[in-house]
mmCIF file of C-alpha atoms in Angstrom:
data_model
loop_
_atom_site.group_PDB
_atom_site.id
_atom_site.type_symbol
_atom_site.label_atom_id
_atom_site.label_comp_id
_atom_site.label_asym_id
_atom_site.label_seq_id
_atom_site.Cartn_x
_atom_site.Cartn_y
_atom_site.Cartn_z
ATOM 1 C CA UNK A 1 0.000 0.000 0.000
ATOM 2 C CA UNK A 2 0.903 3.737 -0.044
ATOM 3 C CA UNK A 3 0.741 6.263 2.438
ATOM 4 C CA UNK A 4 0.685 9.775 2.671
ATOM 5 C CA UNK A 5 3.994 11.492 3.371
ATOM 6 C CA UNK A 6 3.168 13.185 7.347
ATOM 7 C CA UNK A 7 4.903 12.764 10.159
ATOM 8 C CA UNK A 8 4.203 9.155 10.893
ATOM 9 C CA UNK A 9 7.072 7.993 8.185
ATOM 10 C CA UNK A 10 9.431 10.300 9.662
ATOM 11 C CA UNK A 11 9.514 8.510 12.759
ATOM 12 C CA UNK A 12 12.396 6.579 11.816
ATOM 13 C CA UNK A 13 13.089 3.854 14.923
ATOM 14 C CA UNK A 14 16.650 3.900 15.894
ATOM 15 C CA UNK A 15 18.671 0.361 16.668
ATOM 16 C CA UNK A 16 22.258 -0.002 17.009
ATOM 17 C CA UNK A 17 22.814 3.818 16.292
ATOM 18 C CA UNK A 18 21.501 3.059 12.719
ATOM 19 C CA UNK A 19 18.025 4.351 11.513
ATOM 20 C CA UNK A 20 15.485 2.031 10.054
ATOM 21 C CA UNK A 21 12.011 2.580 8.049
ATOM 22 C CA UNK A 22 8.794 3.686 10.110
ATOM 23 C CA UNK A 23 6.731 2.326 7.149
ATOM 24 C CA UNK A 24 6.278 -1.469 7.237
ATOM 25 C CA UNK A 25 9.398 -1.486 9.791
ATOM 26 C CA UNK A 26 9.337 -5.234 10.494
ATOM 27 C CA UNK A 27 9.430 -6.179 6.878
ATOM 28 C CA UNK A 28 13.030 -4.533 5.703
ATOM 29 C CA UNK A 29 16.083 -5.786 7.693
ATOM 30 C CA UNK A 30 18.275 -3.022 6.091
ATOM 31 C CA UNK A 31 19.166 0.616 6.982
ATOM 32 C CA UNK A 32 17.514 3.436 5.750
ATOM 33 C CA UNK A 33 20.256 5.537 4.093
ATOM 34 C CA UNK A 34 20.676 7.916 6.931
ATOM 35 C CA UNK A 35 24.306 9.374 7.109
ATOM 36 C CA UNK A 36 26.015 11.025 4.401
ATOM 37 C CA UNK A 37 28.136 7.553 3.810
ATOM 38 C CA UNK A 38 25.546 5.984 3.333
ATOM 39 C CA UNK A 39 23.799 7.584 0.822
ATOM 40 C CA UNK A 40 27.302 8.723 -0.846
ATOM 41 C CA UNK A 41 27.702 4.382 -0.681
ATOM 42 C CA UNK A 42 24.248 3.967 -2.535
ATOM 43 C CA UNK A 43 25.312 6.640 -5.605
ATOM 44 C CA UNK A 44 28.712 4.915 -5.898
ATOM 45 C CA UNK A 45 26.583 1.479 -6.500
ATOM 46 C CA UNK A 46 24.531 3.236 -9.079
ATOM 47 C CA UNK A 47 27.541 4.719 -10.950
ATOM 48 C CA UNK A 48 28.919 1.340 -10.704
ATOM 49 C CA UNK A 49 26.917 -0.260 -11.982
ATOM 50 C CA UNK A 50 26.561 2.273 -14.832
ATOM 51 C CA UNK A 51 29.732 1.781 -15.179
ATOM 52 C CA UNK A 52 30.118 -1.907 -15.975
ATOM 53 C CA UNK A 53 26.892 -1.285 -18.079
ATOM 54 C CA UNK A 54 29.406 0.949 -19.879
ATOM 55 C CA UNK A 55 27.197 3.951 -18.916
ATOM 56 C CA UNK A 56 23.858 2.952 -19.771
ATOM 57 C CA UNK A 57 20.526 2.873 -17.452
ATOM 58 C CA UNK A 58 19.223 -0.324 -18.880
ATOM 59 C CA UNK A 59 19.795 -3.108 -21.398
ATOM 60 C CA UNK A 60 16.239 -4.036 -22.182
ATOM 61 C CA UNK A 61 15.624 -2.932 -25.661
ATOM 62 C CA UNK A 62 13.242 0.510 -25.516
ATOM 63 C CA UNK A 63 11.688 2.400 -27.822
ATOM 64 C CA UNK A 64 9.888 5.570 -25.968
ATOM 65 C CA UNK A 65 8.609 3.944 -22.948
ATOM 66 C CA UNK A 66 5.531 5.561 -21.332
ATOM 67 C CA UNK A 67 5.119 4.402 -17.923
ATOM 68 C CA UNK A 68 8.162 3.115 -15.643
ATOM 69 C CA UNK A 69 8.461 2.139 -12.338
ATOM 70 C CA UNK A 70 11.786 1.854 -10.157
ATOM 71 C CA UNK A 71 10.748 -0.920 -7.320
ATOM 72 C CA UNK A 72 12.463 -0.199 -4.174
ATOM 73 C CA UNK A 73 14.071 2.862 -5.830
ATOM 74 C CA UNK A 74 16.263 3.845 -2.490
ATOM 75 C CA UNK A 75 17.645 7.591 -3.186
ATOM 76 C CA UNK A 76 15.688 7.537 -6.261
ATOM 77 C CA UNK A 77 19.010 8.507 -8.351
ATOM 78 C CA UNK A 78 18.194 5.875 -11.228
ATOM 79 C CA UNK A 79 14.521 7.148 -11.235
ATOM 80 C CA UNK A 80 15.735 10.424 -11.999
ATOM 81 C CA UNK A 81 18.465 9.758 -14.455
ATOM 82 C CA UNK A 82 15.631 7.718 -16.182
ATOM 83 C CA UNK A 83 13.298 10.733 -16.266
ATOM 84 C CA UNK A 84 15.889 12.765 -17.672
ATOM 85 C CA UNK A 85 16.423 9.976 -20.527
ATOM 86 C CA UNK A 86 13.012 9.827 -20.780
ATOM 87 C CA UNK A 87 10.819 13.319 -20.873
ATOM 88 C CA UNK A 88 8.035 12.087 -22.030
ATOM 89 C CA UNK A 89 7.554 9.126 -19.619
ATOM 90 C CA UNK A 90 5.796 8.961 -16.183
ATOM 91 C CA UNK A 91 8.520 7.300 -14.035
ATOM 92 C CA UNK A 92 7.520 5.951 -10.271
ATOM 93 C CA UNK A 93 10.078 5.132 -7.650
ATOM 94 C CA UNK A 94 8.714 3.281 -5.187
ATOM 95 C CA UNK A 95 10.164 2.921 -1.369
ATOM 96 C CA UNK A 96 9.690 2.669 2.043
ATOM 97 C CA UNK A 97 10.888 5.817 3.449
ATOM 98 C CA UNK A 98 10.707 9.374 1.861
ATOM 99 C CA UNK A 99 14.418 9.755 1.550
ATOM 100 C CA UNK A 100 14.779 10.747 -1.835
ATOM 101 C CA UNK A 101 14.890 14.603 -2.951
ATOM 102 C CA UNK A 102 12.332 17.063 -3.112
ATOM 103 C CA UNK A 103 13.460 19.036 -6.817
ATOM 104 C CA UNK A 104 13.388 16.030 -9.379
ATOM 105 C CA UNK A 105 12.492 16.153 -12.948
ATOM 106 C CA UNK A 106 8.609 17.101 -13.758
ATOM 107 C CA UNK A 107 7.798 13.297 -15.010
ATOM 108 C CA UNK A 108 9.032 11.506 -12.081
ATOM 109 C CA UNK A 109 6.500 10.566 -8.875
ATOM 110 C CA UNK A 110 8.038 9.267 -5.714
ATOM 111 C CA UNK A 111 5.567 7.395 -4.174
ATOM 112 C CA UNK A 112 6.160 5.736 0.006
ATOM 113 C CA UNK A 113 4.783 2.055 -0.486
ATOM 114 C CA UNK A 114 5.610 -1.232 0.383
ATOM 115 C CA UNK A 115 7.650 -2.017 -2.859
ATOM 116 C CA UNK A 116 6.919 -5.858 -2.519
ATOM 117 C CA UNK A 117 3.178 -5.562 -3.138
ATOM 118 C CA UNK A 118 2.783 -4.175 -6.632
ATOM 119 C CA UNK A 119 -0.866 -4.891 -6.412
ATOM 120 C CA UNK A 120 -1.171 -1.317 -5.740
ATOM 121 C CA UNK A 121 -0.110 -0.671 -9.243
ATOM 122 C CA UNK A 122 -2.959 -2.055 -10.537
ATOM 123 C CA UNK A 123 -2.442 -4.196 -13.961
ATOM 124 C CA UNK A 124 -1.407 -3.596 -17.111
ATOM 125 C CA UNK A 125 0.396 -0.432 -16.356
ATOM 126 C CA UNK A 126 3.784 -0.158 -17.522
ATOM 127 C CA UNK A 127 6.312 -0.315 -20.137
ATOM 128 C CA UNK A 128 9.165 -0.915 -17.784
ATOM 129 C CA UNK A 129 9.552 -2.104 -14.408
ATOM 130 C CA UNK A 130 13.221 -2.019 -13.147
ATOM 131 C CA UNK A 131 14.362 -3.931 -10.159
ATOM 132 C CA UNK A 132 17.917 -4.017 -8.465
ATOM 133 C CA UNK A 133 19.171 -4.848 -5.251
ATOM 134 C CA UNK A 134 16.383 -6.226 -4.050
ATOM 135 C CA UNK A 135 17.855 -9.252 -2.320
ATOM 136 C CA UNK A 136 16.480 -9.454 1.366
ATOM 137 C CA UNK A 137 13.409 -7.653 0.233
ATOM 138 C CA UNK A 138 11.023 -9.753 -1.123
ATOM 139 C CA UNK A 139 9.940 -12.979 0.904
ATOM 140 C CA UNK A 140 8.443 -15.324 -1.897
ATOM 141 C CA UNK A 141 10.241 -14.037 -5.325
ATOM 142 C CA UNK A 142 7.464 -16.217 -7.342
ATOM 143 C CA UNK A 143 4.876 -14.255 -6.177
ATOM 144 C CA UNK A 144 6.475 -10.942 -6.218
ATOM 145 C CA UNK A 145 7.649 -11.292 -9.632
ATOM 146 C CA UNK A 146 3.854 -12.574 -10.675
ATOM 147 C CA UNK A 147 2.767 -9.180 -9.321
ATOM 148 C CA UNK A 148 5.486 -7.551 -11.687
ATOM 149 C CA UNK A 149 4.128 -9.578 -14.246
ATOM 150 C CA UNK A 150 0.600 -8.247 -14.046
ATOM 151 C CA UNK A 151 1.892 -4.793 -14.178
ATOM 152 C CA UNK A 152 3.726 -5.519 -17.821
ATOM 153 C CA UNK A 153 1.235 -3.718 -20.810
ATOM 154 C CA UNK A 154 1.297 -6.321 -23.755
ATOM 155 C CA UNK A 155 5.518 -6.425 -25.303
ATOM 156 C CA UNK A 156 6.899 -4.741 -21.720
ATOM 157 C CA UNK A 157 10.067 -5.402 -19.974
ATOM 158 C CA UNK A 158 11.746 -6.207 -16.799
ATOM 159 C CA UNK A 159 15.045 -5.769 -15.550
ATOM 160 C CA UNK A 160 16.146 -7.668 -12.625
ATOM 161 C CA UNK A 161 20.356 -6.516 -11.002
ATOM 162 C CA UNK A 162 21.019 -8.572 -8.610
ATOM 163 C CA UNK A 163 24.847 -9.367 -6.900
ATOM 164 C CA UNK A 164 25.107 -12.344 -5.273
ATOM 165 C CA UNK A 165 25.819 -12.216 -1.298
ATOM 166 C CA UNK A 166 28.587 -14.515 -2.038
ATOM 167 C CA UNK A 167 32.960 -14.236 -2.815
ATOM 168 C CA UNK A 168 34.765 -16.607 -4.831
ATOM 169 C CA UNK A 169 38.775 -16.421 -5.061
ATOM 170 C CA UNK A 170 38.795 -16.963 -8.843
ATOM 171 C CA UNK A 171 36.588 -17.140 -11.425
ATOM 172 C CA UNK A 172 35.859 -20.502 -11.648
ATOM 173 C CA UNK A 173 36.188 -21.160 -8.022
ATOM 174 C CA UNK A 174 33.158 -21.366 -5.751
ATOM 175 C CA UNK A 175 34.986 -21.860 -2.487
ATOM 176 C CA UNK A 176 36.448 -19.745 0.403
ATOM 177 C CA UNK A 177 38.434 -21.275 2.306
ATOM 178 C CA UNK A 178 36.693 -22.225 5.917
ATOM 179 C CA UNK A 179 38.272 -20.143 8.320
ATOM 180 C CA UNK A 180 38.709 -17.170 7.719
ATOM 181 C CA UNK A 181 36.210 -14.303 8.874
ATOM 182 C CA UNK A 182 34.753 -13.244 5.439
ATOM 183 C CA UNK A 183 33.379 -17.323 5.250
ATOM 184 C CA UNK A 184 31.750 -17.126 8.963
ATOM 185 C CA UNK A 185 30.235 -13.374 7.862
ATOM 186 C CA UNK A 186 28.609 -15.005 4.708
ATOM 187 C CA UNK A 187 27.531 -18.337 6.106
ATOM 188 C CA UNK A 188 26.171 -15.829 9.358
ATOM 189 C CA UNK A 189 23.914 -13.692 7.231
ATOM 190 C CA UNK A 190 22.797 -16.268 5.245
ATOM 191 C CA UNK A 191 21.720 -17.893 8.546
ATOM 192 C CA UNK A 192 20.180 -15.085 10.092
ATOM 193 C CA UNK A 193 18.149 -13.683 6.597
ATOM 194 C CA UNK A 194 16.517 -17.373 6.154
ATOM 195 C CA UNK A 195 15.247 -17.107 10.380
ATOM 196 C CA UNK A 196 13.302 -13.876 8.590
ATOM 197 C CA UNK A 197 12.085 -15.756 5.459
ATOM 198 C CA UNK A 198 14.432 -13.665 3.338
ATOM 199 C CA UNK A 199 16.794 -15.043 0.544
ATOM 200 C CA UNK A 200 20.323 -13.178 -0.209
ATOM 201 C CA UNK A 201 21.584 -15.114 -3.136
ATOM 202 C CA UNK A 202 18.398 -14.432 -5.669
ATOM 203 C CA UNK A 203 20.629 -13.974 -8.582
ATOM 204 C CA UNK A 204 21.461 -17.182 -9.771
ATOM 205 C CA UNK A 205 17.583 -18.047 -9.182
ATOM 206 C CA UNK A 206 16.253 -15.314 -10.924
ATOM 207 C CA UNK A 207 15.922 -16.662 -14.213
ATOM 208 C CA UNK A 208 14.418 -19.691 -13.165
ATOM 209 C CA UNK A 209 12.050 -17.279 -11.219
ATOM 210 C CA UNK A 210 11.033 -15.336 -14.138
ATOM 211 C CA UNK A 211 10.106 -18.452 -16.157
ATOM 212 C CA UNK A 212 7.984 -19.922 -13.989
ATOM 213 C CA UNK A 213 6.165 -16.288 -13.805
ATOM 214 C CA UNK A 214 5.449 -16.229 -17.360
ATOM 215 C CA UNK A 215 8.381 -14.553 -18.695
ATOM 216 C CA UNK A 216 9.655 -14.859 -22.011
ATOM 217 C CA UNK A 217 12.956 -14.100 -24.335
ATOM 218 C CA UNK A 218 14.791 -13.895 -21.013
ATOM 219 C CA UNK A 219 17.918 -12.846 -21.756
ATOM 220 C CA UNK A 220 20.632 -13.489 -18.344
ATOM 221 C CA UNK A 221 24.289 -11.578 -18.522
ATOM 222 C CA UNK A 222 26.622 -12.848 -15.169
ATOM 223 C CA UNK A 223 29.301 -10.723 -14.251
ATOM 224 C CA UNK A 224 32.289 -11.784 -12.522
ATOM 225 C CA UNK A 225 33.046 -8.660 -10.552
ATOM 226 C CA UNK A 226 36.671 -8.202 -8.977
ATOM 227 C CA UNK A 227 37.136 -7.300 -5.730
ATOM 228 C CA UNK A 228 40.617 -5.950 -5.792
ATOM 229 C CA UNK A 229 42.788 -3.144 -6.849
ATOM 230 C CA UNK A 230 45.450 -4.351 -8.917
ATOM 231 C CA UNK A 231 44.863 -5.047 -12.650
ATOM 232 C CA UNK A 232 46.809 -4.355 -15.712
ATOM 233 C CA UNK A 233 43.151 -3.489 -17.395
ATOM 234 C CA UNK A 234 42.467 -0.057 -16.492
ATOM 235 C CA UNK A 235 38.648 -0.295 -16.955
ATOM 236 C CA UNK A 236 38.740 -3.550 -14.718
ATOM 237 C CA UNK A 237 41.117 -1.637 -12.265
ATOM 238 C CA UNK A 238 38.375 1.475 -11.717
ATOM 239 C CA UNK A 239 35.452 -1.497 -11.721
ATOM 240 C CA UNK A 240 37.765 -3.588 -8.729
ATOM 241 C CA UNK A 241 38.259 -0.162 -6.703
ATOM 242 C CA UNK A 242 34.989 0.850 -7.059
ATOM 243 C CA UNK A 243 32.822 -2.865 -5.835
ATOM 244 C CA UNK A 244 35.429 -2.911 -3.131
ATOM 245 C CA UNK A 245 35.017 0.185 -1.782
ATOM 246 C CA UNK A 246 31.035 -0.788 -1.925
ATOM 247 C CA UNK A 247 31.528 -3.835 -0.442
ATOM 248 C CA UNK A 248 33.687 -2.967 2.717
ATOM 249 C CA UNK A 249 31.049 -0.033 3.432
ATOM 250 C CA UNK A 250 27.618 -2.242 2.906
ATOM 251 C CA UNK A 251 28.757 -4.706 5.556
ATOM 252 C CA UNK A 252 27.863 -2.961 8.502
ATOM 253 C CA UNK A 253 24.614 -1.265 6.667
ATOM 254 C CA UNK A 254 23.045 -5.297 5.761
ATOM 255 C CA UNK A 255 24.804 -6.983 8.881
ATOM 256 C CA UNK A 256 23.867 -5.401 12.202
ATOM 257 C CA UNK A 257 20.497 -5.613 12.533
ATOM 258 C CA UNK A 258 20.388 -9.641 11.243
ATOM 259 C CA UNK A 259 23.147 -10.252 13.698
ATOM 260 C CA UNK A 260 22.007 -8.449 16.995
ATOM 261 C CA UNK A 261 18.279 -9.199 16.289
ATOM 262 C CA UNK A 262 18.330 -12.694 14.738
ATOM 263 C CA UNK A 263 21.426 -14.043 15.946
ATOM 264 C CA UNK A 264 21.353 -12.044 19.415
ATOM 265 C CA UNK A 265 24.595 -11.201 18.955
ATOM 266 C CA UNK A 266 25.943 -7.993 20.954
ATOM 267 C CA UNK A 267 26.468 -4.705 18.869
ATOM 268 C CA UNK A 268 30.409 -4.495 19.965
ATOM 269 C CA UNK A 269 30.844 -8.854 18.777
ATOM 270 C CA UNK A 270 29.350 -7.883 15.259
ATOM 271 C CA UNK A 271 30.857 -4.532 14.594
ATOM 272 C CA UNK A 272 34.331 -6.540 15.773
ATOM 273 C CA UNK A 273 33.479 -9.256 13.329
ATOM 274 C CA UNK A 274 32.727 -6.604 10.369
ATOM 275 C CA UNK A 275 35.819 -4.740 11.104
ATOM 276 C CA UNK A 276 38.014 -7.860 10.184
ATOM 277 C CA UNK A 277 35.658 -8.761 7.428
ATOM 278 C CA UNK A 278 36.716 -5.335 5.544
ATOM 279 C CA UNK A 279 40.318 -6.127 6.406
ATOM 280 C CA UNK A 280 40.370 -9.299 4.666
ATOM 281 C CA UNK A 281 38.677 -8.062 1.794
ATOM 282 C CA UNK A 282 41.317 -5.247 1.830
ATOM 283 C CA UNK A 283 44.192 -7.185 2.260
ATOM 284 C CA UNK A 284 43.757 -10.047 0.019
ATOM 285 C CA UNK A 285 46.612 -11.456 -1.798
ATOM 286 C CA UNK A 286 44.102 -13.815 -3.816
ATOM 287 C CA UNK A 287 41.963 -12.682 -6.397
ATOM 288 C CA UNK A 288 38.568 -12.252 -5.459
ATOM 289 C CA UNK A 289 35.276 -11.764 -7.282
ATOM 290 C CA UNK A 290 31.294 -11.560 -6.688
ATOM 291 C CA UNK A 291 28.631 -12.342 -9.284
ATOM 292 C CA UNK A 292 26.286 -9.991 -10.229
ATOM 293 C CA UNK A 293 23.216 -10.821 -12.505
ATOM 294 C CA UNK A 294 21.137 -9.084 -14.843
ATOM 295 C CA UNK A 295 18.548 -10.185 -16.635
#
């Protein structure tokens, strides 16, 4: 549903010294963007991402899309880059909290809903629905993306970005090795998102996911993205700087409220934990990537 922007989603509950939404609280396990690193974190993911995209918004093939909507649109930066691309379409970000900015382009809405029930939408709506870092969000991905499917006018697309919550030393490799603290972080979270019936690692199922909804011409891209700073390739270089950087600063933003609420750990135990984490992905001498999805 949607709400009215007033006071009532302003009063942003406070855990940990991190703030979390007011609207559907329980739902979202995540911060809610509130310090400057944060949302500075969530703009370097976007330009990321634009950058491996070699500086496109999408891949899906448009031709002067009408109606878009950004699902869980966060600061709402894609939504207005997409606007801009796009003057004549009505684009819709849809979030939890009203943290996105007040002067945006004349064509985009921002709208404070629960992003996981599109029946709000209505049917048959949309030219475009766009989807990315959802993992954690959504707690049955069939029926979500069923919803999605409804929304689709006749010849519409969807775009699903997803990175796997997951770090392999090569590229062919799917093992850590067991003791370190990046393996007990990963198998942790995993742990403590399933006790909330949420799934981190959606990528690799997302195709399956979108078949069984009804999709068709699915077309998947995987990304092996390097998590290190040393490369003879200077576009691979920027692109290993850049998901490192995100990486070390979205482990304390996913982590602390799984691990103190789920795994009733203390705040000091997981914010010592996370602090070696980032050192270990810092100090690698092994090559390490993530896979990232998009279909």
């Amino acid at each position: 549903s949607t709400t009215t922007v007033d006071n009532n989603v302003y009063q942003y509950p406070f855990e940990n010294d991190r703030r979390y939404h007011a609207y559907c609280e329980v739902k979202y396990p995540f911060v809610a963007l509130e310090t400057d690193a944060d949302r500075r974190n969530c703009k370097e993911l976007h330009y990321f991402f634009r950058f491996t995209m070699r500086d496109s918004l999408h891949h899906a093939p448009l031709s002067n899309p009408q109606k878009i909507l950004d699902v869980g649109t966060g600061t709402g930066i894609w939504a207005m880059e997409m606007a801009d691309l796009y003057p004549s379409a009505e684009v819709i970000g849809a979030d939890l909290s009203p943290i996105q900015p007040l002067w945006v382009p004349p064509n985009l809405q921002f709208l404070v809903a629960d992003a996981e029930d599109l029946t709000l939408f209505g049917e048959n709506k949309f030219d475009f629905i766009y989807i990315r870092c959802f993992a954690g969000c959504a707690s049955n991905w069939n029926t979500f993306l069923e919803r999605a499917f409804s929304l689709l006018r006749p010849g519409g697309f969807i775009e699903c970005v997803e990175v796997e919550f997951d770090v392999r030393y090569e590229r062919q490799s799917r093992n850590l090795d067991n003791d370190t603290h990046l393996t007990q972080f990963l198998r942790l979270i995993h742990e403590a998102a399933e006790k909330r019936n949420r799934t981190l690692n959606v990528a690799s199922k997302l195709k399956c996911h979108l078949q069984a909804t009804g999709f068709r011409d699915i077309k998947e891209t995987v990304y092996n993205i390097p998590l290190h700073k040393e490369s003879l390739d200077p576009r691979e270089l920027q692109i290993g700087h850049d998901s490192l950087r995100c990486a070390t600063n979205s482990i304390e933003a996913y982590g602390i409220r799984l691990f103190t609420r789920e795994l009733k750990w203390s705040r000091i135990e997981a914010l010592v934990l996370f602090a070696e984490v980032r050192n270990e992905l810092r100090n690698s001498e092994r090559q390490q990537f993530r896979p990232y999805t998009r279909l």
